Amino acid sequence: MDAKLILFCGPSGSGKTTIVKHLLSTFPVLSFSVSATTRSKRNNETDGKDYYFISVDEFTEKISEGAFLEWEEVYENGFYGTLASEVSRINKEGKVAIFDVDVEGGLHIKERFGKNLLDVMVVPPSITALRERLIARESETQETLEKRIGKAGIEMGYRNRFTNVIVNTKLQEALAEAEKIVSEFLNNKEG
Ligand code: 5GP
């Protein structure tokens, strides 16, 4: 497998999705790998663009068909998975797939793709800052907020497993750093 791939992972609320969206609008060669999930759609999301929103039964069926490169039960009954068909679709278009996944999913993708993969973990400056961001996003209940915070604490412990770590203190600086890393990777002929 020679095609280049780009992975962004990090705790929920670290800002990785904002960074990935910025990269997609900056580098036309990138194409977002749309994951499947069983969580319900938020108001600002589009089915087939942000995620494929499917039922737990459909998700389970896809697992048994071997449709996923990796999948995780990120939260109780909240399944998320990277579809192999997304990577082949994107490669056929001659584009570079970019993944936005949780940290464990990121470690699996890293193991799977090795040297053709640019791996980046995005971390918040602190757990307190992360909590404030998740509250500001207004997407969580008290219970899911606490779950996400708890998980983030564990995820932060994996930061030394990734080649590139962006500390998202000021968004503009994090965006510039991400652009630089991606640009160097895309321009590297050996990658
Ligand atoms: P959210 O519900 O906020 O969209 O996503 C929750 C977490 O699941 C985020 O960290 C997101 O990056 C991660 N996620 C999204 N898609 C996938 C996927 O395909 N696989 C894995 N392992 N995690 C994913």
Coordinates of C-alpha atoms and ligand atoms in Angstrom, one line a residue:
M1 CA 0.0 0.0 0.0
D2 CA 1.9 3.1 -1.3
A3 CA -0.7 5.9 -1.1
K4 CA -0.1 8.5 1.6
L5 CA -2.5 8.8 4.4
I6 CA -2.9 11.4 7.2
L7 CA -4.1 10.7 10.7
F8 CA -5.3 13.2 13.2
C9 CA -6.3 11.9 16.6
G10 CA -6.8 13.3 20.1
P11 CA -9.3 13.7 22.9
S12 CA -12.8 14.9 22.1
G13 CA -12.8 18.7 22.3
S14 CA -9.0 19.0 21.6
G15 CA -9.9 20.9 18.4
K16 CA -8.8 18.2 16.0
T17 CA -12.0 18.3 13.9
T18 CA -11.6 22.1 13.4
I19 CA -8.0 21.5 12.4
V20 CA -8.9 18.7 10.0
K21 CA -11.6 20.9 8.4
H22 CA -9.1 23.7 7.9
L23 CA -6.6 21.3 6.3
L24 CA -9.4 20.0 3.9
S25 CA -10.1 23.6 2.8
T26 CA -6.4 24.4 2.4
F27 CA -5.1 21.3 0.6
P28 CA -7.5 20.2 -2.2
V29 CA -5.7 16.8 -2.5
L30 CA -7.0 15.8 0.9
S31 CA -10.3 13.9 1.2
F32 CA -12.0 13.2 4.5
S33 CA -12.4 9.5 5.4
V34 CA -16.1 9.5 6.6
S35 CA -16.5 7.1 9.6
A36 CA -19.6 5.2 10.5
T37 CA -21.1 5.9 14.0
T38 CA -24.1 4.8 16.0
R39 CA -24.4 8.1 17.9
S40 CA -27.2 10.5 17.0
K41 CA -26.6 13.3 14.5
R42 CA -26.0 16.8 15.8
N43 CA -27.9 19.7 14.2
N44 CA -24.9 21.0 12.3
E45 CA -24.0 17.6 10.8
T46 CA -24.8 15.9 7.5
D47 CA -25.2 12.2 7.0
G48 CA -22.6 10.9 4.6
K49 CA -20.4 14.0 5.0
D50 CA -19.6 14.2 8.7
Y51 CA -20.4 10.5 9.4
Y52 CA -22.5 7.7 8.1
F53 CA -25.1 7.6 10.9
I54 CA -26.2 3.9 11.3
S55 CA -27.9 1.8 13.8
V56 CA -26.2 -0.5 16.3
D57 CA -27.5 -3.5 14.3
E58 CA -26.1 -2.2 11.0
F59 CA -22.8 -1.5 12.8
T60 CA -22.6 -5.0 14.1
E61 CA -23.3 -6.4 10.7
K62 CA -20.5 -4.4 9.2
I63 CA -18.1 -5.7 11.9
S64 CA -19.0 -9.3 10.9
E65 CA -18.5 -8.4 7.2
G66 CA -15.0 -7.2 8.0
A67 CA -15.9 -3.7 6.6
F68 CA -13.8 -1.8 9.2
L69 CA -10.1 -1.1 9.3
E70 CA -10.6 -0.3 12.9
W71 CA -13.6 0.3 15.2
E72 CA -14.1 1.3 18.8
E73 CA -16.9 1.5 21.2
V74 CA -15.8 5.0 22.1
Y75 CA -18.6 5.5 24.6
E76 CA -21.2 3.0 25.8
N77 CA -23.3 2.1 22.8
G78 CA -21.4 4.8 20.9
F79 CA -19.6 2.8 18.2
Y80 CA -17.3 4.5 15.7
G81 CA -15.4 2.8 12.8
T82 CA -13.1 3.6 9.9
L83 CA -14.4 1.9 6.7
A84 CA -12.0 0.2 4.4
S85 CA -14.2 1.3 1.5
E86 CA -13.5 5.0 2.3
V87 CA -9.8 4.5 1.9
S88 CA -10.2 2.7 -1.4
R89 CA -12.7 5.3 -2.7
I90 CA -10.3 8.1 -1.8
N91 CA -7.2 6.3 -3.3
K92 CA -9.1 5.6 -6.5
E93 CA -9.7 9.4 -6.8
G94 CA -6.0 9.9 -6.5
K95 CA -6.5 11.8 -3.2
V96 CA -4.9 11.5 0.2
A97 CA -7.2 10.2 3.0
I98 CA -7.3 12.1 6.2
F99 CA -8.7 10.4 9.3
D100 CA -10.2 12.1 12.4
V101 CA -10.4 9.4 15.1
D102 CA -10.0 8.9 18.8
V103 CA -6.6 8.0 20.3
E104 CA -7.0 4.2 20.4
G105 CA -8.3 4.2 16.9
G106 CA -5.3 6.3 15.9
L107 CA -2.9 3.7 17.4
H108 CA -4.6 1.0 15.4
I109 CA -4.4 3.0 12.2
K110 CA -0.8 3.7 12.9
E111 CA 0.0 0.0 13.3
R112 CA -1.8 -0.8 10.1
F113 CA -0.3 1.8 7.8
G114 CA 3.2 2.3 9.0
K115 CA 5.5 4.6 7.1
N116 CA 3.0 6.0 4.5
L117 CA 1.1 7.5 7.3
L118 CA 1.6 11.0 8.8
D119 CA 0.4 10.7 12.4
V120 CA -0.5 13.7 14.5
M121 CA -2.1 13.8 18.0
V122 CA -3.8 17.1 19.0
V123 CA -3.9 17.8 22.7
P124 CA -5.5 20.5 24.7
P125 CA -3.2 22.7 26.9
S126 CA -4.9 21.2 30.0
I127 CA -7.9 19.1 31.1
T128 CA -9.4 22.3 32.6
A129 CA -9.2 23.9 29.2
L130 CA -10.8 20.9 27.6
R131 CA -13.7 20.9 30.0
E132 CA -14.3 24.6 29.2
R133 CA -14.3 23.9 25.5
L134 CA -16.7 20.9 25.8
I135 CA -19.1 23.1 27.8
A136 CA -18.9 25.9 25.3
R137 CA -19.7 23.4 22.5
E138 CA -23.0 22.7 24.2
S139 CA -23.1 19.2 22.6
E140 CA -22.9 17.2 25.8
T141 CA -25.0 16.3 28.8
Q142 CA -23.4 16.4 32.2
E143 CA -22.9 12.6 32.0
T144 CA -21.4 12.5 28.5
L145 CA -19.2 15.5 29.4
E146 CA -17.8 13.6 32.4
K147 CA -17.2 10.5 30.2
R148 CA -15.3 12.5 27.7
I149 CA -13.2 14.2 30.3
G150 CA -12.4 10.9 32.0
K151 CA -11.4 9.4 28.6
A152 CA -9.3 12.4 27.7
G153 CA -7.2 11.9 30.9
I154 CA -6.3 8.4 29.7
E155 CA -5.7 9.5 26.1
M156 CA -3.3 12.2 27.1
G157 CA -1.0 9.4 28.5
Y158 CA -0.5 8.1 24.9
R159 CA 1.0 11.3 23.5
N160 CA 4.5 9.9 23.3
R161 CA 3.3 7.1 21.0
F162 CA 2.7 9.7 18.2
T163 CA 5.3 11.2 15.9
N164 CA 3.8 14.7 15.9
V165 CA 2.0 16.3 18.8
I166 CA 0.2 19.7 18.5
V167 CA -0.7 21.4 21.7
N168 CA -3.8 23.4 20.8
T169 CA -3.4 26.5 23.0
K170 CA -4.2 29.1 20.4
L171 CA -6.2 27.8 17.5
Q172 CA -4.5 30.1 14.9
E173 CA -1.1 28.7 15.9
A174 CA -2.3 25.1 16.0
L175 CA -3.7 25.6 12.4
A176 CA -0.4 27.0 11.2
E177 CA 1.6 24.2 12.7
A178 CA -0.8 21.6 11.3
E179 CA -0.5 23.2 7.8
K180 CA 3.3 23.1 8.0
I181 CA 3.5 19.5 9.0
V182 CA 1.0 18.4 6.3
S183 CA 2.6 20.5 3.6
E184 CA 6.0 19.0 4.3
F185 CA 4.6 15.5 4.3
L186 CA 2.7 16.0 1.0
N187 CA 5.8 17.5 -0.7
N188 CA 8.1 14.7 0.5
K189 CA 8.5 12.4 -2.6
E190 CA 9.7 9.4 -0.6
G191 CA 6.7 9.3 1.8
Ligands
5GP1 P1 -17.8 12.8 18.3 O1 -18.9 12.1 18.9 O2 -17.4 14.0 19.1 O3 -18.0 13.2 16.8 O4 -16.5 11.8 18.3 C1 -16.1 11.2 19.4 C2 -14.8 10.6 19.2 O5 -14.8 9.5 18.3 C3 -13.8 11.6 18.6 O6 -12.6 11.5 19.3 C4 -13.7 11.2 17.2 O7 -12.5 11.6 16.6 C5 -13.7 9.7 17.4 N1 -14.0 9.0 16.1 C6 -14.7 9.5 15.0 N2 -14.6 8.6 14.0 C7 -13.9 7.5 14.5 C8 -13.5 6.2 13.9 O8 -13.8 5.9 12.8 N3 -12.8 5.4 14.7 C9 -12.5 5.7 16.0 N4 -11.8 4.9 16.7 N5 -12.8 6.9 16.6 C10 -13.5 7.8 15.8

